[in-house]
PDB file of C-alpha atoms and ligand atoms in Angstrom:
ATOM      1  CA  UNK A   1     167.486  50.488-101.814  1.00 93.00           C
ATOM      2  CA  UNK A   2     166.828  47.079-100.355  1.00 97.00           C
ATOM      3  CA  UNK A   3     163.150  45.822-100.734  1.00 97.00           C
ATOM      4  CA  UNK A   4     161.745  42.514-100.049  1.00 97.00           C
ATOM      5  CA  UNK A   5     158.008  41.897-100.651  1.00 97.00           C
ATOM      6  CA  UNK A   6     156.381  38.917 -99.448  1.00 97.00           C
ATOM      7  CA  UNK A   7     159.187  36.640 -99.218  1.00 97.00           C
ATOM      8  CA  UNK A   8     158.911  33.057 -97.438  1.00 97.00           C
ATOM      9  CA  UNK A   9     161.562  30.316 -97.627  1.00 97.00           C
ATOM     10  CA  UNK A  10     161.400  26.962 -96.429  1.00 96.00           C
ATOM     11  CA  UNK A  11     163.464  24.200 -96.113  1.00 95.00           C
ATOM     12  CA  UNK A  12     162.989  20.429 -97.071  1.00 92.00           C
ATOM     13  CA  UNK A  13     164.429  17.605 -95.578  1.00 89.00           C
ATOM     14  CA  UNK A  14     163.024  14.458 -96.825  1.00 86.00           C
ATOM     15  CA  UNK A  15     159.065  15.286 -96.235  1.00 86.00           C
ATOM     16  CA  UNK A  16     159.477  18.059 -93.201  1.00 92.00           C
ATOM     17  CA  UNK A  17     159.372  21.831 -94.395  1.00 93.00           C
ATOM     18  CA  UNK A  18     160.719  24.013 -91.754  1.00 93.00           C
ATOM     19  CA  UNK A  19     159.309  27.498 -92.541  1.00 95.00           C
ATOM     20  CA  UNK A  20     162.250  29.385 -91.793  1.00 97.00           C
ATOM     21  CA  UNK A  21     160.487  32.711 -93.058  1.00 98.00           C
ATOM     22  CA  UNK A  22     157.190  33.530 -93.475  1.00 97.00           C
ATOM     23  CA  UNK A  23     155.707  36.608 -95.949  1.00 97.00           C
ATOM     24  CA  UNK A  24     158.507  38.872 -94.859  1.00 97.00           C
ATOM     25  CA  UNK A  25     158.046  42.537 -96.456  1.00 97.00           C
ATOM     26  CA  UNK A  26     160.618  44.940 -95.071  1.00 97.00           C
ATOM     27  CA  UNK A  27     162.269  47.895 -97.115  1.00 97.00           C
ATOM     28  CA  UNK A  28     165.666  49.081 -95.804  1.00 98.00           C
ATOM     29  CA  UNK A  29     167.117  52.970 -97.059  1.00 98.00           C
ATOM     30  CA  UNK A  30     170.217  53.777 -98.418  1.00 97.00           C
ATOM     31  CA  UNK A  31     172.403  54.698 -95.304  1.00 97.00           C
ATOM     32  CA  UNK A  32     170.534  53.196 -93.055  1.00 98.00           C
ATOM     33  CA  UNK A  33     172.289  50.963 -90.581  1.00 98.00           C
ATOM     34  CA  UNK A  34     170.110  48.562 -89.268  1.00 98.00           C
ATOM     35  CA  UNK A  35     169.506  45.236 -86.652  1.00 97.00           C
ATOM     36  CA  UNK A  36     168.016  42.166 -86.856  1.00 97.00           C
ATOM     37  CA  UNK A  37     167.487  40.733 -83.440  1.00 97.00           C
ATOM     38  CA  UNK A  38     165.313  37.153 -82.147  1.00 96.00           C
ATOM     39  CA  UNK A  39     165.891  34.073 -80.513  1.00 96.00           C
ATOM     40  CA  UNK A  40     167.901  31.059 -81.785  1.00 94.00           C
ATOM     41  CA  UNK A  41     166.384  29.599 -84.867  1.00 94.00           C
ATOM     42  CA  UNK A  42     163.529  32.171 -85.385  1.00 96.00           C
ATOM     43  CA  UNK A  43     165.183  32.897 -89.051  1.00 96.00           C
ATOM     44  CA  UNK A  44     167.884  35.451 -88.267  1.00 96.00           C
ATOM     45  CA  UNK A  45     170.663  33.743 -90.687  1.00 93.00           C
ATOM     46  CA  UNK A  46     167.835  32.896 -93.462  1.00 96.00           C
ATOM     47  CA  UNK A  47     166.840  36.369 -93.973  1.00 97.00           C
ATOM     48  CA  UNK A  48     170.679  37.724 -94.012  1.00 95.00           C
ATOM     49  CA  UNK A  49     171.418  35.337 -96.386  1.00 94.00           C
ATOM     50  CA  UNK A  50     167.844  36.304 -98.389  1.00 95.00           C
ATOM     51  CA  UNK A  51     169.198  40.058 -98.383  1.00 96.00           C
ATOM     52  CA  UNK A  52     172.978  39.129 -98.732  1.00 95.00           C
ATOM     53  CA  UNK A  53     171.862  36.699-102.139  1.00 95.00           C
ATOM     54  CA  UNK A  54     173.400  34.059-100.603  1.00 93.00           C
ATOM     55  CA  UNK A  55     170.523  31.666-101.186  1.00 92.00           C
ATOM     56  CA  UNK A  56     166.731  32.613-102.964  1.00 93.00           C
ATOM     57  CA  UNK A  57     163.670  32.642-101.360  1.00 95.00           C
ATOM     58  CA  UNK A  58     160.588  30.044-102.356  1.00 95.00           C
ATOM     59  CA  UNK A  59     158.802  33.103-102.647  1.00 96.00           C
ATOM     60  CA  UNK A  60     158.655  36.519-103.041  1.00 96.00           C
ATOM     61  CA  UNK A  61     160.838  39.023-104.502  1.00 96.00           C
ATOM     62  CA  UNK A  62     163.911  40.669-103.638  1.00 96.00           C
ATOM     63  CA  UNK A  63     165.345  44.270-105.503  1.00 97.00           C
ATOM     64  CA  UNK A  64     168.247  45.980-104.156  1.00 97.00           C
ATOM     65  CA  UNK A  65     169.827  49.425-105.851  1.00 95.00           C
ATOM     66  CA  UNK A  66     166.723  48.667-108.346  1.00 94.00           C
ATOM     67  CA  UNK A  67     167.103  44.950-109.556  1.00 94.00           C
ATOM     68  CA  UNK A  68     165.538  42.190-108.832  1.00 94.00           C
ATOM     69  CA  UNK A  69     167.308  39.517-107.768  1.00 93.00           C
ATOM     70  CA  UNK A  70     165.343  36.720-107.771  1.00 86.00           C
ATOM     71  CA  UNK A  71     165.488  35.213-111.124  1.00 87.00           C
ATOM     72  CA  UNK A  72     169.149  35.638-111.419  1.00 90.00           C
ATOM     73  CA  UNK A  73     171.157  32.782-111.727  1.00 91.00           C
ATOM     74  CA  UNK A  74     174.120  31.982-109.633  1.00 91.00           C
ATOM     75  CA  UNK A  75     176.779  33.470-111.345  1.00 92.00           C
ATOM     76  CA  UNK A  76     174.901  37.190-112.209  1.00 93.00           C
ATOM     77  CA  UNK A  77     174.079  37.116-107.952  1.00 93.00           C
ATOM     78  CA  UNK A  78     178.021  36.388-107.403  1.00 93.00           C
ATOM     79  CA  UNK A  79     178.857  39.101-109.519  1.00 93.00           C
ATOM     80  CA  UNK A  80     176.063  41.500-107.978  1.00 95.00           C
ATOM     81  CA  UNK A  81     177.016  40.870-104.417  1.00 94.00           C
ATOM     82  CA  UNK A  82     180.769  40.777-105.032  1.00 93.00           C
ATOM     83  CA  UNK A  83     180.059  44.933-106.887  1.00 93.00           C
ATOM     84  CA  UNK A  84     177.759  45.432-104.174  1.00 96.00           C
ATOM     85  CA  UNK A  85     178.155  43.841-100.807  1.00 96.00           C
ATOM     86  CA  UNK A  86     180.309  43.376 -98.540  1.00 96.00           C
ATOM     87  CA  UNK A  87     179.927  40.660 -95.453  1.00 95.00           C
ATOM     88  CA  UNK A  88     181.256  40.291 -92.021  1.00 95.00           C
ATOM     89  CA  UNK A  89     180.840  36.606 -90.008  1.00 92.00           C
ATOM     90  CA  UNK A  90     180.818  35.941 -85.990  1.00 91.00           C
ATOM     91  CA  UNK A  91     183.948  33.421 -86.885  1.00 91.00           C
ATOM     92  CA  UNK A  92     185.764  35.788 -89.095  1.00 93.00           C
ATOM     93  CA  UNK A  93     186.234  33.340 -92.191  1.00 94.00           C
ATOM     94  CA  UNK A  94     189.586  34.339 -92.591  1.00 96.00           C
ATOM     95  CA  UNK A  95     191.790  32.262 -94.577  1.00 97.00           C
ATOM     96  CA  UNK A  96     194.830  31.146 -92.294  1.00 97.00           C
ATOM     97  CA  UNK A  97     197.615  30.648 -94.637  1.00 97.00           C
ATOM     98  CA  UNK A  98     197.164  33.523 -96.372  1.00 97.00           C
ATOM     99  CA  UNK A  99     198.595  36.742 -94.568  1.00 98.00           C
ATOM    100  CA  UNK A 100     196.498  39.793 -93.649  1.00 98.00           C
ATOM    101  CA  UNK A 101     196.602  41.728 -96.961  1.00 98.00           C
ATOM    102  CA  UNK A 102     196.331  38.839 -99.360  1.00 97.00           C
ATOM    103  CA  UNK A 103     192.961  37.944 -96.789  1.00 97.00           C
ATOM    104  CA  UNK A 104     191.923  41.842 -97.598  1.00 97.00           C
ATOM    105  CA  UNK A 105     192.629  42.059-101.356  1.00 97.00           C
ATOM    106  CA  UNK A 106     190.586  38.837-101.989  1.00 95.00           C
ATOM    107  CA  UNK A 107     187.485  40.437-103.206  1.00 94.00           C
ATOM    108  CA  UNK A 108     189.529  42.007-105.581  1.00 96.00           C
ATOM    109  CA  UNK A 109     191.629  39.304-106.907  1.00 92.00           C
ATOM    110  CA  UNK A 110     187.933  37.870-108.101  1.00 88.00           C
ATOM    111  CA  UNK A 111     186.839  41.161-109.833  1.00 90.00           C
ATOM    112  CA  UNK A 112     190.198  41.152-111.820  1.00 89.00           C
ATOM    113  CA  UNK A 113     192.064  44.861-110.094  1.00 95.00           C
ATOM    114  CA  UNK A 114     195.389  44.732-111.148  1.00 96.00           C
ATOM    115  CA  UNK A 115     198.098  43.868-108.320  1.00 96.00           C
ATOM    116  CA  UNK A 116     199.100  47.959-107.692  1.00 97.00           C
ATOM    117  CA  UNK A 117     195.456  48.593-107.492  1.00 97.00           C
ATOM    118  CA  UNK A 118     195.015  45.506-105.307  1.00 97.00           C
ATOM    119  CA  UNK A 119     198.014  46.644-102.925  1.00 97.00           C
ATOM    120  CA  UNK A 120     196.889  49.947-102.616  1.00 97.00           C
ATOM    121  CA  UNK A 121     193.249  49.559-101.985  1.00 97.00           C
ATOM    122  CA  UNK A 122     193.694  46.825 -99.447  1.00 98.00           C
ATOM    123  CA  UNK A 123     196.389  48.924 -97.568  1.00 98.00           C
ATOM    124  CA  UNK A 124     193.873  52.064 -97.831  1.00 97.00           C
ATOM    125  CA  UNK A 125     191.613  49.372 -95.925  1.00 96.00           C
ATOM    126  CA  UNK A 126     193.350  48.371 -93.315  1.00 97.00           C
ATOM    127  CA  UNK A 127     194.807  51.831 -92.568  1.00 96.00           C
ATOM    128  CA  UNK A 128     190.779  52.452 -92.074  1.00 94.00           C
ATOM    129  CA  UNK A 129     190.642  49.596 -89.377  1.00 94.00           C
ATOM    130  CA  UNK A 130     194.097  50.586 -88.028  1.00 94.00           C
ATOM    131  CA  UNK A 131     196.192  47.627 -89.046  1.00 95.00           C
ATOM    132  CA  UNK A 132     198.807  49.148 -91.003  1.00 96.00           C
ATOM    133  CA  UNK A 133     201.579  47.594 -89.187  1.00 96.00           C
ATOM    134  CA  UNK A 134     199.883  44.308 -89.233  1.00 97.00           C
ATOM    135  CA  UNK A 135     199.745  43.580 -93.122  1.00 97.00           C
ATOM    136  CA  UNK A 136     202.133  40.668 -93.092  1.00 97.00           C
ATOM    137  CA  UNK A 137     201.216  38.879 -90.386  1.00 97.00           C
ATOM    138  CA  UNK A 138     198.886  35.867 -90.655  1.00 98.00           C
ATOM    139  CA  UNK A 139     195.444  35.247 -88.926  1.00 97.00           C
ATOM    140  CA  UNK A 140     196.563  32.917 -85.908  1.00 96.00           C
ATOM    141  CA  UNK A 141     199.159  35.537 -84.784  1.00 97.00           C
ATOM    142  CA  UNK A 142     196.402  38.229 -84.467  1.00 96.00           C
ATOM    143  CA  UNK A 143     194.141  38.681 -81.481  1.00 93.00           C
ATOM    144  CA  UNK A 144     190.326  38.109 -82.448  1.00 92.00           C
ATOM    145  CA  UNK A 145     189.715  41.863 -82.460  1.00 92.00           C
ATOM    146  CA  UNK A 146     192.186  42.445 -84.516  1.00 94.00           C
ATOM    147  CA  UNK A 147     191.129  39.222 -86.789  1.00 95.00           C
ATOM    148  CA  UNK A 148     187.588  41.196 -86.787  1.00 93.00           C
ATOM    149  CA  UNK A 149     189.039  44.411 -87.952  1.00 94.00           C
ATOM    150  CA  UNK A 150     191.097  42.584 -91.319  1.00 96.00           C
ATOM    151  CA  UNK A 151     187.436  41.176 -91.703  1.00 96.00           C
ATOM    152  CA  UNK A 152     185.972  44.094 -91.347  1.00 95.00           C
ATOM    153  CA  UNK A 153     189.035  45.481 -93.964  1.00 96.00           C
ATOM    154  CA  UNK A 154     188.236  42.757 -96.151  1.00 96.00           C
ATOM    155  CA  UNK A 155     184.184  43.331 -96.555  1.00 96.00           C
ATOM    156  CA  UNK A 156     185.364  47.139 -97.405  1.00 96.00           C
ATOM    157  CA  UNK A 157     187.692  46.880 -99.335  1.00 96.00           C
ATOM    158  CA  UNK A 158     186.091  46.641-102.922  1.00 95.00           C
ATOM    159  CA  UNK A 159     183.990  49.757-101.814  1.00 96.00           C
ATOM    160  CA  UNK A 160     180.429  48.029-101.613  1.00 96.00           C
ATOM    161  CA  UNK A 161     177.287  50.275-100.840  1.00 97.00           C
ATOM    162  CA  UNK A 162     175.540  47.268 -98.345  1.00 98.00           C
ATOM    163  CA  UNK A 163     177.645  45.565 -95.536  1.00 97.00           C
ATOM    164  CA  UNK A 164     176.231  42.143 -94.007  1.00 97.00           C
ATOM    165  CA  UNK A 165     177.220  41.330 -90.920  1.00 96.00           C
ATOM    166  CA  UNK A 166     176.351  38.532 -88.838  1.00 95.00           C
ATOM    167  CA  UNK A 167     176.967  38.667 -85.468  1.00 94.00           C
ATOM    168  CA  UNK A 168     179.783  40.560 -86.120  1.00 94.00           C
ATOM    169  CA  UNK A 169     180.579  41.076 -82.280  1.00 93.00           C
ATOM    170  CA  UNK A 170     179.564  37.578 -81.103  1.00 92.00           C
ATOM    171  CA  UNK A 171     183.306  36.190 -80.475  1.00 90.00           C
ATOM    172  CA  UNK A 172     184.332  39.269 -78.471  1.00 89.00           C
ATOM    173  CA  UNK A 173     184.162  40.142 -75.525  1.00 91.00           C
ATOM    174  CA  UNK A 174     182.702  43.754 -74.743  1.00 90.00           C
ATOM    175  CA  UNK A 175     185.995  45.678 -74.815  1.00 91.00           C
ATOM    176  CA  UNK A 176     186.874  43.972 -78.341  1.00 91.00           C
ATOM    177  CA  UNK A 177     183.381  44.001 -79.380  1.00 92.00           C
ATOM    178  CA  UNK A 178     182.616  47.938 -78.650  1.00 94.00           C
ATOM    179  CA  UNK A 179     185.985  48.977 -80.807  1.00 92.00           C
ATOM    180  CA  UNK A 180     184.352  46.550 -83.833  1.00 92.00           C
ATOM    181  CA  UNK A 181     180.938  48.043 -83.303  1.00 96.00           C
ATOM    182  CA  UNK A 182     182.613  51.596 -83.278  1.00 96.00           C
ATOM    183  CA  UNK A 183     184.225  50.898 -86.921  1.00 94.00           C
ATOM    184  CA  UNK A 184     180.726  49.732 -88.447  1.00 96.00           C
ATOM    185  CA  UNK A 185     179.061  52.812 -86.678  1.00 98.00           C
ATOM    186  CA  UNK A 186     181.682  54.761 -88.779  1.00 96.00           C
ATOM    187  CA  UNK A 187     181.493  53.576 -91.937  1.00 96.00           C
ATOM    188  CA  UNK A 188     177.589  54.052 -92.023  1.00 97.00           C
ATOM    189  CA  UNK A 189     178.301  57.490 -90.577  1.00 97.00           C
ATOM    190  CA  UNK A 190     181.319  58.527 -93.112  1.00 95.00           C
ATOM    191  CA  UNK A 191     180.888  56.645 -95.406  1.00 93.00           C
ATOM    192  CA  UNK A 192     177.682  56.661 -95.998  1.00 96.00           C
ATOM    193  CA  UNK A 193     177.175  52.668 -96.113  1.00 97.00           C
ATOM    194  CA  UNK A 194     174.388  50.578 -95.534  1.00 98.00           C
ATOM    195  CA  UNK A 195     174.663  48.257 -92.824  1.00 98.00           C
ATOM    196  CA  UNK A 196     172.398  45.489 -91.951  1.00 98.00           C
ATOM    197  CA  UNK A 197     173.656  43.368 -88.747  1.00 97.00           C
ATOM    198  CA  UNK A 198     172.492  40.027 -86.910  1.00 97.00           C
ATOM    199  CA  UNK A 199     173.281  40.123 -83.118  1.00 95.00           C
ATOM    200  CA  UNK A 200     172.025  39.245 -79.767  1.00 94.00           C
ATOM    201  CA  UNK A 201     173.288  42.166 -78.337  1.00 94.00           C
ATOM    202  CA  UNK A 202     170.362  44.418 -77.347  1.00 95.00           C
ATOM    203  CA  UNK A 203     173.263  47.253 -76.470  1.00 94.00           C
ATOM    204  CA  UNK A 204     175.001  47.021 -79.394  1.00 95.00           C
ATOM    205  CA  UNK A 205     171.187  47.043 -81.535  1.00 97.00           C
ATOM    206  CA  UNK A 206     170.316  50.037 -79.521  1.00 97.00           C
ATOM    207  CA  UNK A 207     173.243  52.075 -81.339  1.00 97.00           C
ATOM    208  CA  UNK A 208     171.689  51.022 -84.755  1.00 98.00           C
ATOM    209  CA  UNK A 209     168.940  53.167 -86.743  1.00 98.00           C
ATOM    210  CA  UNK A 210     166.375  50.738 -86.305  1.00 97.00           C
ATOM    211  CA  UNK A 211     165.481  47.115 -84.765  1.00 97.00           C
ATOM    212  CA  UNK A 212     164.101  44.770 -86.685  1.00 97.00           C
ATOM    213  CA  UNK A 213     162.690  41.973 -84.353  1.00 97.00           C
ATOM    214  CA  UNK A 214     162.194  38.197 -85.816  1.00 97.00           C
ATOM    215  CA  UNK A 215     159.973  34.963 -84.213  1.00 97.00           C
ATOM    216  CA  UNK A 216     159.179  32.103 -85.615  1.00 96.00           C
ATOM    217  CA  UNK A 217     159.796  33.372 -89.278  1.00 97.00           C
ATOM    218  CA  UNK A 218     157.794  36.501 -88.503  1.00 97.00           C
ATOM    219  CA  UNK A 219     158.704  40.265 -88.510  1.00 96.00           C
ATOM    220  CA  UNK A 220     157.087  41.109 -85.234  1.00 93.00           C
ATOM    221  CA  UNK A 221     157.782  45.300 -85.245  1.00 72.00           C
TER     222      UNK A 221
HETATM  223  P1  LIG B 301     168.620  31.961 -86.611  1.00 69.19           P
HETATM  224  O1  LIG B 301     169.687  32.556 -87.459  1.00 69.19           O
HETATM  225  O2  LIG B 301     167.646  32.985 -86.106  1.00 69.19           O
HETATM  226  O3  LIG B 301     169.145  31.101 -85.524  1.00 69.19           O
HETATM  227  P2  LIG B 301     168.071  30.343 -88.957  1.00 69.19           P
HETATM  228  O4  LIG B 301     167.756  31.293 -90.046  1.00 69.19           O
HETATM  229  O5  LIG B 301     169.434  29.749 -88.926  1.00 69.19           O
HETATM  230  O6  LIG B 301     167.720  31.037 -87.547  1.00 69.19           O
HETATM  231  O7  LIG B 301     167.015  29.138 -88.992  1.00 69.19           O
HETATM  232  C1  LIG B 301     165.600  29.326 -89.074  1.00 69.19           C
HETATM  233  C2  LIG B 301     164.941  27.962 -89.104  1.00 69.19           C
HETATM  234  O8  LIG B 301     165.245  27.298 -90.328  1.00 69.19           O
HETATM  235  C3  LIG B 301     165.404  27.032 -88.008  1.00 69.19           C
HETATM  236  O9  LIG B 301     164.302  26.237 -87.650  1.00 69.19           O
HETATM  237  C4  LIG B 301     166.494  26.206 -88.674  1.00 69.19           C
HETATM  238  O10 LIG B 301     166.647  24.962 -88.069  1.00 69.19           O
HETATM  239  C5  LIG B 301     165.956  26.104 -90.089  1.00 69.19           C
HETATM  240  N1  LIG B 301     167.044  26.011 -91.106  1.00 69.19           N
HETATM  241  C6  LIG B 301     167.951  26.969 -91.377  1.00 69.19           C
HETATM  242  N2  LIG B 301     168.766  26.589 -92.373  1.00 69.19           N
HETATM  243  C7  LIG B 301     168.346  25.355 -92.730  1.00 69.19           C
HETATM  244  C8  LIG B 301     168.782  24.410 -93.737  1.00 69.19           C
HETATM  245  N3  LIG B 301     169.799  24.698 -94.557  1.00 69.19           N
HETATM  246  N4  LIG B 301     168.117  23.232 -93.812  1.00 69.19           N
HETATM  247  C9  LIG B 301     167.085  22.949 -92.988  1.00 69.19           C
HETATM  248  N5  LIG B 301     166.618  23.800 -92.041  1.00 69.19           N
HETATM  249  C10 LIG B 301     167.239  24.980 -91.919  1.00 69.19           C
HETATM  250  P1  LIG B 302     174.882  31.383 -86.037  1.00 69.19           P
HETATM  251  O1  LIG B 302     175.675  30.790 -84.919  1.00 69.19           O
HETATM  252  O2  LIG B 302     175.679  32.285 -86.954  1.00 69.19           O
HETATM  253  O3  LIG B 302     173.565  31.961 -85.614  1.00 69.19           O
HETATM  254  P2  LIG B 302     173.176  29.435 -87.232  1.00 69.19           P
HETATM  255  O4  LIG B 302     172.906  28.424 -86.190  1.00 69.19           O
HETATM  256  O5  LIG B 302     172.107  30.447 -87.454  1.00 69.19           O
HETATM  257  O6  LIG B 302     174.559  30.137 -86.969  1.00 69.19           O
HETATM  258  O7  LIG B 302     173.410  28.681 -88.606  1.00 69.19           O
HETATM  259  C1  LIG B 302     174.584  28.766 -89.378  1.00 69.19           C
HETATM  260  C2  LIG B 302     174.271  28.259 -90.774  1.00 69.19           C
HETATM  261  O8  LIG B 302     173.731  26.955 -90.730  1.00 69.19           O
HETATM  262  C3  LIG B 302     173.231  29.141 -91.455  1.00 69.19           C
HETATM  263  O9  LIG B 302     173.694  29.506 -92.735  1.00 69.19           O
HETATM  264  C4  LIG B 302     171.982  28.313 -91.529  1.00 69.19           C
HETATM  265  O10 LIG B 302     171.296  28.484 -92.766  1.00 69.19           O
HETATM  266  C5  LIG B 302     172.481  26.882 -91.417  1.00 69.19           C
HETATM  267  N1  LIG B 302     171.533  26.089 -90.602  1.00 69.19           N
HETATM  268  C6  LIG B 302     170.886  26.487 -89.490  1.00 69.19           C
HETATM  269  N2  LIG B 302     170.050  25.534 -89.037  1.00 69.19           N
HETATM  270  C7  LIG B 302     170.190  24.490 -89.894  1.00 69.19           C
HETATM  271  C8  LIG B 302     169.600  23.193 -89.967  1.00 69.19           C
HETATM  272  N3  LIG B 302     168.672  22.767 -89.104  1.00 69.19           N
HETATM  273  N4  LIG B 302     169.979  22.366 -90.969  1.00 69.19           N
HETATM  274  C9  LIG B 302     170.878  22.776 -91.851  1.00 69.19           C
HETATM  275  N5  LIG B 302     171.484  23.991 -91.843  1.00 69.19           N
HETATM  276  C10 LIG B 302     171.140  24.836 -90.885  1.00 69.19           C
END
């Protein structure tokens, strides 16, 4: 359901190109929950952000659910991925004067659900992370678990088939960051979504489907 073939992407900065990837061909199945592991700056981010549409590759090609991507033009990929995907950052991205639902229901205040539908999918969502009782509070006054969790509630919430996550479990410590691994190792299970996940956590990789191990740019399985 995810397929990249041959895809490289550097980066300019005045005349140095940084290689950040190099002829990456990888296909990831529907269901599948899978890790991308590899030391700082061997390309982790690029190639979430390749499979997330977040930026295009120089080359290659990338086709998820059947389409390829990457000739779209920025407003079709914002559309795809917000229909699609879902995404989960190491800092939470949270928006901190906004309160916990109104952070959930975002996704769907920019695919135009009406305000019922809204209210009732993001509380469906954070009954699924166990926040119920903590819709009206606002970021700051949440522990950064919890903050994970109405992250985790947010990337959900518009039902996508692909979750993103990068570094997901990075901020916590290993109490906080085994409860947050537990919900992602649910959803793939229940619910049947497709998880693809940045850490440095060899523990927390070992609980995925597969490793997939990056250096220098390269896929080195
Ligand atoms: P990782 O996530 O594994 O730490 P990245 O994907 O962030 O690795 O970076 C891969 C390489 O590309 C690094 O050498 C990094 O410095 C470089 N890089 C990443 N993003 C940019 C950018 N926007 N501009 C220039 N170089 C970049
Ligand atoms: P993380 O702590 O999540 O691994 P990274 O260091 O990989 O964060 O980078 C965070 C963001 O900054 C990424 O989206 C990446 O593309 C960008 N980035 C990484 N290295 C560079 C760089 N040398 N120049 C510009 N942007 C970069």
């Amino acid at each position: 359901m995810i397929e990249l073939k041959n895809v490289s992407k550097s980066y300019f900065t005045d005349v140095l190109e940084t290689v950040a990837l190099n002829d990456i061909s990888l296909h990831i199945n529907a269901g599948e929950f899978v890790s991308i592991m590899g030391p700082s700056g061997c390309g982790k981010s690029t190639l979430l952000n390749m499979i997330g549409l977040l930026d295009l590759p120089s080359k290659g090609s990338i086709k998820i659910h059947g389409v390829h991507l990457q000739d779209h033009k920025e407003n079709e990929l914002a559309r795809f991925r917000n229909e699609h995907l879902g995404f989960i950052f190491q800092s939470f991205h949270l928006i901190s004067d906004l309160s916990v639902i109104d952070n959930v229901e975002l996704p769907l205040l920019y695919r135009g659900v009406s305000t019922a539908e809204r209210k009732r999918l993001s509380e469906e969502a954070l009954a699924q992370v166990g926040l119920s009782n903590r819709k009206d509070h606002f970021p700051n006054q949440l522990s950064g678990g919890q903050r994970q969790r109405v992250a985790i509630a947010r990337a959900i919430v518009g039902k996508p088939t692909i979750v993103m996550a990068d570094e997901p479990t990075g901020n916590l410590d290993s109490v906080l960051g085994n409860e947050v691994m537990q919900l992602l190792l649910d959803l793939n299970e229940k619910q049947k979504v497709t998880i693809v996940m940045v850490t440095h956590d060899e523990s927390m990789a070992k609980k995925t489907h597969r490793i997939l191990r990056l250096y220098d740019g390269n896929l080195v399985n």
